[in-house]
């Protein structure tokens, strides 16, 4: 038997027991006539002691153990003289009597420690070693616990987990598809699912009533800290439900996760905000509401006083940073540089401090009377010591998005984005369509299967379909969209109309979605659902900055797995088998 106990379970009550442990050598050090070895496994670290007095050879052998050697040790548990309060096994040690080296190890390329000396790239290349570090392993343990709780909750609510296929046909859902060539059907490709959207809807037509699946989804998008080319969704669908039913059930699931995983009891209903208000007050459809700092529009107050930048603007708006009037000129210049970065694109920033006597001192004082500045101050309900920051522009939406970045940055600087504080909300009433300048047409904001609000259906025949609101909802926590869904169209003629409005000819709609439209003719029930992003939930609960750290084997920002070196070229014979001839443009090769 390799072990009778693991490296995390022995306590003072086990003193005098004979035990056998197996694990990895964290470190071995010789001190006086003893060798101390920290033995590690998934469960913890236990100190082993080899003494010269009882077995000089063994003590010598132990002192030669390299980092990450795999060993098996038998011995007696005894109380430590100098205890280590930092680890659960810190009261005891093993007086080792035997030592069996099960496997040697090359010196690892970085220290297997929470505070490792390994950089990101190195850690990803040797991810299997990185995963030995407690802080990374903990994230995967948390992930496991969360999926267990998700299954427990959904099972109790009558949901059935059903697997849907990975090799499907390309469908438009907003992102680019990853495709897989078909050997048996030369020239034809499968697509990997961006989500199981249509299959889950078909399962509703089949009468499954409540479906879920913890499922890999694939989107070929540019990557960011909260995006990976393959990611995991908790995908759900229900029949005979309205928006309120879905929201209630999944708010319940969120509360269940908060309770069981973070021990946070959320008793209040999550607040709701319309998409329109989210954009107006936060410049984002996923506002971080851990702090207030809502936008205040200033067109009425600030326009028309001779300050050219504002006079030519179609939007002037600002935020009030409580207690930040002490910001130095240098800090304000840095904020101006921040909003001017090309990624944000503002032209400049105006600031105003509310001084201790209530007077307002701004960077544009020469254009405004103190009376106007006071009006502005009142619009923010600003008080002495507050700092007002204002942006303007000729495109309201764009300027609001810039102001959103500024709001987040200032909140970060003021320590208002505490990772242990959670603020949940639902964003509702999304527009059904979004105009794409690139495509020169309206696109579905969520996806083409989302239903319009019944009262807005007549607007579908009008000239401004941008005004139609969808039965769609997103859950947002701390500025992260952790899930979203909608009530679906279940009527084939409305679905046909939707395709038409999205620019599909009847033939194209029939060719791509004929099977769905047909299915809807066989008694499709009213249905709707939602998908939660598992990776985002885990990283939120673990307090991580990137979802990468809660994925066992993630891709880097260029979509590569540097450990296995994927993606990679195919052998000519494989290409031949697939009936594929490559014609790669030199300028398209990135690495
Ligand atoms: N399929 C959608 C998504 O992946 C979620 C949903 O509408 O249920 O975002």
mmCIF file of N, CA, C and O in Angstrom, residues 257-319:
data_model
loop_
_atom_site.group_PDB
_atom_site.id
_atom_site.type_symbol
_atom_site.label_atom_id
_atom_site.label_comp_id
_atom_site.label_asym_id
_atom_site.label_seq_id
_atom_site.Cartn_x
_atom_site.Cartn_y
_atom_site.Cartn_z
ATOM 1 N N UNK A 257 -25.514 29.458 -4.728
ATOM 2 C CA UNK A 257 -24.055 29.414 -4.872
ATOM 3 C C UNK A 257 -23.380 30.340 -3.868
ATOM 4 O O UNK A 257 -22.377 29.979 -3.243
ATOM 5 N N UNK A 258 -23.921 31.539 -3.725
ATOM 6 C CA UNK A 258 -23.339 32.460 -2.740
ATOM 7 C C UNK A 258 -23.342 31.828 -1.349
ATOM 8 O O UNK A 258 -22.385 31.919 -0.608
ATOM 9 N N UNK A 259 -24.446 31.164 -1.012
ATOM 10 C CA UNK A 259 -24.582 30.597 0.329
ATOM 11 C C UNK A 259 -23.625 29.415 0.517
ATOM 12 O O UNK A 259 -22.865 29.359 1.478
ATOM 13 N N UNK A 260 -23.680 28.481 -0.431
ATOM 14 C CA UNK A 260 -22.921 27.249 -0.220
ATOM 15 C C UNK A 260 -21.423 27.432 -0.464
ATOM 16 O O UNK A 260 -20.611 26.738 0.130
ATOM 17 N N UNK A 261 -21.065 28.349 -1.348
ATOM 18 C CA UNK A 261 -19.644 28.475 -1.695
ATOM 19 C C UNK A 261 -18.975 29.599 -0.911
ATOM 20 O O UNK A 261 -17.862 29.444 -0.421
ATOM 21 N N UNK A 262 -19.647 30.724 -0.791
ATOM 22 C CA UNK A 262 -19.019 31.869 -0.135
ATOM 23 C C UNK A 262 -19.590 32.168 1.252
ATOM 24 O O UNK A 262 -19.169 33.107 1.906
ATOM 25 N N UNK A 263 -20.581 31.382 1.621
ATOM 26 C CA UNK A 263 -21.261 31.612 2.900
ATOM 27 C C UNK A 263 -21.822 33.037 3.009
ATOM 28 O O UNK A 263 -21.771 33.670 4.053
ATOM 29 N N UNK A 264 -22.316 33.527 1.898
ATOM 30 C CA UNK A 264 -22.935 34.859 1.866
ATOM 31 C C UNK A 264 -24.435 34.655 1.691
ATOM 32 O O UNK A 264 -24.865 33.996 0.746
ATOM 33 N N UNK A 265 -25.202 35.187 2.625
ATOM 34 C CA UNK A 265 -26.660 35.015 2.550
ATOM 35 C C UNK A 265 -27.249 36.239 1.859
ATOM 36 O O UNK A 265 -27.171 37.347 2.391
ATOM 37 N N UNK A 266 -27.807 36.066 0.686
ATOM 38 C CA UNK A 266 -28.425 37.201 -0.009
ATOM 39 C C UNK A 266 -29.939 37.036 0.102
ATOM 40 O O UNK A 266 -30.506 36.133 -0.503
ATOM 41 N N UNK A 267 -30.541 37.875 0.887
ATOM 42 C CA UNK A 267 -31.975 37.689 1.130
ATOM 43 C C UNK A 267 -32.818 38.591 0.238
ATOM 44 O O UNK A 267 -33.912 38.230 -0.167
ATOM 45 N N UNK A 268 -32.271 39.753 -0.110
ATOM 46 C CA UNK A 268 -33.039 40.700 -0.934
ATOM 47 C C UNK A 268 -33.142 40.215 -2.372
ATOM 48 O O UNK A 268 -32.271 39.490 -2.850
ATOM 49 N N UNK A 269 -34.195 40.672 -3.050
ATOM 50 C CA UNK A 269 -34.273 40.426 -4.500
ATOM 51 C C UNK A 269 -33.179 41.229 -5.190
ATOM 52 O O UNK A 269 -32.875 42.350 -4.768
ATOM 53 N N UNK A 270 -32.582 40.670 -6.224
ATOM 54 C CA UNK A 270 -31.553 41.427 -6.939
ATOM 55 C C UNK A 270 -32.215 42.623 -7.625
ATOM 56 O O UNK A 270 -33.282 42.483 -8.235
ATOM 57 N N UNK A 271 -31.575 43.781 -7.567
ATOM 58 C CA UNK A 271 -32.152 44.937 -8.273
ATOM 59 C C UNK A 271 -32.162 44.707 -9.783
ATOM 60 O O UNK A 271 -31.383 43.887 -10.293
ATOM 61 N N UNK A 272 -33.028 45.418 -10.455
ATOM 62 C CA UNK A 272 -33.072 45.323 -11.926
ATOM 63 C C UNK A 272 -32.905 46.718 -12.503
ATOM 64 O O UNK A 272 -33.373 47.694 -11.935
ATOM 65 N N UNK A 273 -32.261 46.754 -13.648
ATOM 66 C CA UNK A 273 -32.095 48.033 -14.335
ATOM 67 C C UNK A 273 -32.357 47.767 -15.809
ATOM 68 O O UNK A 273 -32.013 46.691 -16.318
ATOM 69 N N UNK A 274 -33.000 48.700 -16.488
ATOM 70 C CA UNK A 274 -33.200 48.481 -17.922
ATOM 71 C C UNK A 274 -31.875 48.741 -18.638
ATOM 72 O O UNK A 274 -31.024 49.501 -18.138
ATOM 73 N N UNK A 275 -31.743 48.140 -19.772
ATOM 74 C CA UNK A 275 -30.541 48.347 -20.584
ATOM 75 C C UNK A 275 -30.357 49.843 -20.841
ATOM 76 O O UNK A 275 -29.255 50.375 -20.751
ATOM 77 N N UNK A 276 -31.462 50.512 -21.122
ATOM 78 C CA UNK A 276 -31.428 51.931 -21.440
ATOM 79 C C UNK A 276 -30.833 52.724 -20.267
ATOM 80 O O UNK A 276 -29.936 53.558 -20.442
ATOM 81 N N UNK A 277 -31.297 52.438 -19.057
ATOM 82 C CA UNK A 277 -30.777 53.153 -17.890
ATOM 83 C C UNK A 277 -29.336 52.757 -17.583
ATOM 84 O O UNK A 277 -28.544 53.587 -17.125
ATOM 85 N N UNK A 278 -29.017 51.494 -17.812
ATOM 86 C CA UNK A 278 -27.635 51.057 -17.571
ATOM 87 C C UNK A 278 -26.680 51.867 -18.452
ATOM 88 O O UNK A 278 -25.625 52.319 -18.006
ATOM 89 N N UNK A 279 -27.087 52.070 -19.701
ATOM 90 C CA UNK A 279 -26.236 52.840 -20.616
ATOM 91 C C UNK A 279 -26.198 54.307 -20.200
ATOM 92 O O UNK A 279 -25.168 54.959 -20.269
ATOM 93 N N UNK A 280 -27.355 54.818 -19.761
ATOM 94 C CA UNK A 280 -27.453 56.239 -19.412
ATOM 95 C C UNK A 280 -26.651 56.562 -18.144
ATOM 96 O O UNK A 280 -25.960 57.558 -18.083
ATOM 97 N N UNK A 281 -26.751 55.693 -17.163
ATOM 98 C CA UNK A 281 -26.120 56.020 -15.881
ATOM 99 C C UNK A 281 -24.730 55.427 -15.691
ATOM 100 O O UNK A 281 -23.986 55.849 -14.820
ATOM 101 N N UNK A 282 -24.414 54.397 -16.478
ATOM 102 C CA UNK A 282 -23.111 53.752 -16.286
ATOM 103 C C UNK A 282 -22.329 53.582 -17.585
ATOM 104 O O UNK A 282 -21.203 53.121 -17.578
ATOM 105 N N UNK A 283 -22.966 53.863 -18.721
ATOM 106 C CA UNK A 283 -22.278 53.713 -20.006
ATOM 107 C C UNK A 283 -21.897 52.283 -20.311
ATOM 108 O O UNK A 283 -20.969 52.016 -21.074
ATOM 109 N N UNK A 284 -22.617 51.325 -19.701
ATOM 110 C CA UNK A 284 -22.257 49.924 -19.882
ATOM 111 C C UNK A 284 -23.481 49.057 -19.646
ATOM 112 O O UNK A 284 -24.315 49.388 -18.795
ATOM 113 N N UNK A 285 -23.562 47.942 -20.370
ATOM 114 C CA UNK A 285 -24.660 47.016 -20.092
ATOM 115 C C UNK A 285 -24.257 46.013 -19.012
ATOM 116 O O UNK A 285 -24.981 45.075 -18.730
ATOM 117 N N UNK A 286 -23.079 46.218 -18.440
ATOM 118 C CA UNK A 286 -22.692 45.395 -17.281
ATOM 119 C C UNK A 286 -22.036 46.282 -16.227
ATOM 120 O O UNK A 286 -20.831 46.202 -15.956
ATOM 121 N N UNK A 287 -22.851 47.149 -15.641
ATOM 122 C CA UNK A 287 -22.286 48.112 -14.694
ATOM 123 C C UNK A 287 -21.795 47.471 -13.400
ATOM 124 O O UNK A 287 -22.401 46.514 -12.917
ATOM 125 N N UNK A 288 -20.702 48.010 -12.908
ATOM 126 C CA UNK A 288 -20.207 47.599 -11.603
ATOM 127 C C UNK A 288 -20.934 48.463 -10.579
ATOM 128 O O UNK A 288 -20.704 49.673 -10.497
ATOM 129 N N UNK A 289 -21.812 47.844 -9.804
ATOM 130 C CA UNK A 289 -22.624 48.622 -8.864
ATOM 131 C C UNK A 289 -22.173 48.435 -7.416
ATOM 132 O O UNK A 289 -22.944 48.650 -6.494
ATOM 133 N N UNK A 290 -20.914 48.025 -7.245
ATOM 134 C CA UNK A 290 -20.397 47.976 -5.875
ATOM 135 C C UNK A 290 -20.276 49.400 -5.317
ATOM 136 O O UNK A 290 -20.141 49.607 -4.129
ATOM 137 N N UNK A 291 -20.247 50.351 -6.226
ATOM 138 C CA UNK A 291 -20.149 51.755 -5.809
ATOM 139 C C UNK A 291 -21.104 52.537 -6.702
ATOM 140 O O UNK A 291 -21.535 52.039 -7.750
ATOM 141 N N UNK A 292 -21.434 53.766 -6.290
ATOM 142 C CA UNK A 292 -22.493 54.490 -6.994
ATOM 143 C C UNK A 292 -21.931 55.257 -8.208
ATOM 144 O O UNK A 292 -21.933 54.757 -9.307
ATOM 145 N N UNK A 293 -21.482 56.441 -8.000
ATOM 146 C CA UNK A 293 -20.837 57.254 -9.046
ATOM 147 C C UNK A 293 -21.571 57.233 -10.387
ATOM 148 O O UNK A 293 -20.962 57.035 -11.447
ATOM 149 N N UNK A 294 -22.890 57.394 -10.335
ATOM 150 C CA UNK A 294 -23.683 57.399 -11.583
ATOM 151 C C UNK A 294 -23.343 58.626 -12.420
ATOM 152 O O UNK A 294 -22.969 59.668 -11.886
ATOM 153 N N UNK A 295 -23.545 58.499 -13.731
ATOM 154 C CA UNK A 295 -23.297 59.633 -14.623
ATOM 155 C C UNK A 295 -24.365 60.709 -14.393
ATOM 156 O O UNK A 295 -25.535 60.393 -14.174
ATOM 157 N N UNK A 296 -23.923 61.953 -14.520
ATOM 158 C CA UNK A 296 -24.878 63.065 -14.528
ATOM 159 C C UNK A 296 -24.691 63.799 -15.853
ATOM 160 O O UNK A 296 -23.556 64.112 -16.236
ATOM 161 N N UNK A 297 -25.795 64.013 -16.564
ATOM 162 C CA UNK A 297 -25.697 64.708 -17.854
ATOM 163 C C UNK A 297 -25.719 66.217 -17.639
ATOM 164 O O UNK A 297 -26.492 66.716 -16.821
ATOM 165 N N UNK A 298 -24.874 66.908 -18.373
ATOM 166 C CA UNK A 298 -24.669 68.335 -18.083
ATOM 167 C C UNK A 298 -24.915 69.247 -19.279
ATOM 168 O O UNK A 298 -24.524 70.419 -19.242
ATOM 169 N N UNK A 299 -25.535 68.710 -20.316
ATOM 170 C CA UNK A 299 -25.734 69.515 -21.527
ATOM 171 C C UNK A 299 -26.431 70.835 -21.192
ATOM 172 O O UNK A 299 -25.996 71.905 -21.628
ATOM 173 N N UNK A 300 -27.522 70.747 -20.409
ATOM 174 C CA UNK A 300 -28.302 71.949 -20.108
ATOM 175 C C UNK A 300 -27.490 72.990 -19.352
ATOM 176 O O UNK A 300 -27.624 74.188 -19.580
ATOM 177 N N UNK A 301 -26.634 72.512 -18.481
ATOM 178 C CA UNK A 301 -25.903 73.453 -17.618
ATOM 179 C C UNK A 301 -24.629 73.978 -18.286
ATOM 180 O O UNK A 301 -24.314 75.166 -18.186
ATOM 181 N N UNK A 302 -23.930 73.107 -18.978
ATOM 182 C CA UNK A 302 -22.572 73.461 -19.397
ATOM 183 C C UNK A 302 -22.442 73.916 -20.851
ATOM 184 O O UNK A 302 -21.409 74.466 -21.231
ATOM 185 N N UNK A 303 -23.445 73.631 -21.660
ATOM 186 C CA UNK A 303 -23.323 74.000 -23.075
ATOM 187 C C UNK A 303 -23.699 75.470 -23.279
ATOM 188 O O UNK A 303 -24.553 76.000 -22.560
ATOM 189 N N UNK A 304 -23.038 76.104 -24.231
ATOM 190 C CA UNK A 304 -23.436 77.460 -24.593
ATOM 191 C C UNK A 304 -22.834 78.551 -23.732
ATOM 192 O O UNK A 304 -23.402 79.621 -23.589
ATOM 193 N N UNK A 305 -21.669 78.293 -23.141
ATOM 194 C CA UNK A 305 -21.016 79.329 -22.324
ATOM 195 C C UNK A 305 -19.681 79.755 -22.934
ATOM 196 O O UNK A 305 -18.844 80.320 -22.244
ATOM 197 N N UNK A 306 -19.487 79.418 -24.199
ATOM 198 C CA UNK A 306 -18.268 79.869 -24.866
ATOM 199 C C UNK A 306 -17.098 78.902 -24.780
ATOM 200 O O UNK A 306 -16.040 79.156 -25.343
ATOM 201 N N UNK A 307 -17.286 77.792 -24.106
ATOM 202 C CA UNK A 307 -16.209 76.794 -24.087
ATOM 203 C C UNK A 307 -16.429 75.879 -25.302
ATOM 204 O O UNK A 307 -17.363 75.065 -25.336
ATOM 205 N N UNK A 308 -15.565 76.066 -26.300
ATOM 206 C CA UNK A 308 -15.778 75.446 -27.607
ATOM 207 C C UNK A 308 -16.003 73.943 -27.555
ATOM 208 O O UNK A 308 -16.883 73.402 -28.226
ATOM 209 N N UNK A 309 -15.198 73.257 -26.735
ATOM 210 C CA UNK A 309 -15.279 71.796 -26.672
ATOM 211 C C UNK A 309 -16.685 71.361 -26.260
ATOM 212 O O UNK A 309 -17.276 70.455 -26.860
ATOM 213 N N UNK A 310 -17.234 72.025 -25.265
ATOM 214 C CA UNK A 310 -18.574 71.665 -24.803
ATOM 215 C C UNK A 310 -19.646 72.201 -25.761
ATOM 216 O O UNK A 310 -20.674 71.561 -25.972
ATOM 217 N N UNK A 311 -19.387 73.372 -26.309
ATOM 218 C CA UNK A 311 -20.412 73.974 -27.171
ATOM 219 C C UNK A 311 -20.677 73.140 -28.421
ATOM 220 O O UNK A 311 -21.777 73.128 -28.954
ATOM 221 N N UNK A 312 -19.645 72.405 -28.878
ATOM 222 C CA UNK A 312 -19.842 71.606 -30.093
ATOM 223 C C UNK A 312 -20.251 70.163 -29.759
ATOM 224 O O UNK A 312 -20.443 69.343 -30.647
ATOM 225 N N UNK A 313 -20.386 69.865 -28.472
ATOM 226 C CA UNK A 313 -20.658 68.472 -28.087
ATOM 227 C C UNK A 313 -22.143 68.144 -28.166
ATOM 228 O O UNK A 313 -22.998 69.026 -28.029
ATOM 229 N N UNK A 314 -22.433 66.866 -28.396
ATOM 230 C CA UNK A 314 -23.835 66.433 -28.317
ATOM 231 C C UNK A 314 -24.071 65.664 -27.021
ATOM 232 O O UNK A 314 -25.174 65.268 -26.713
ATOM 233 N N UNK A 315 -22.989 65.436 -26.299
ATOM 234 C CA UNK A 315 -23.134 64.821 -24.967
ATOM 235 C C UNK A 315 -22.076 65.412 -24.048
ATOM 236 O O UNK A 315 -20.893 65.486 -24.403
ATOM 237 N N UNK A 316 -22.512 65.849 -22.885
ATOM 238 C CA UNK A 316 -21.573 66.257 -21.831
ATOM 239 C C UNK A 316 -22.042 65.544 -20.563
ATOM 240 O O UNK A 316 -23.216 65.636 -20.210
ATOM 241 N N UNK A 317 -21.156 64.810 -19.947
ATOM 242 C CA UNK A 317 -21.576 64.092 -18.746
ATOM 243 C C UNK A 317 -20.390 63.879 -17.828
ATOM 244 O O UNK A 317 -19.230 63.937 -18.259
ATOM 245 N N UNK A 318 -20.681 63.644 -16.575
ATOM 246 C CA UNK A 318 -19.574 63.469 -15.649
ATOM 247 C C UNK A 318 -19.915 62.577 -14.476
ATOM 248 O O UNK A 318 -21.040 62.087 -14.347
ATOM 249 N N UNK A 319 -18.894 62.379 -13.669
ATOM 250 C CA UNK A 319 -19.051 61.586 -12.447
ATOM 251 C C UNK A 319 -18.495 62.398 -11.274
ATOM 252 O O UNK A 319 -17.675 63.298 -11.483
#
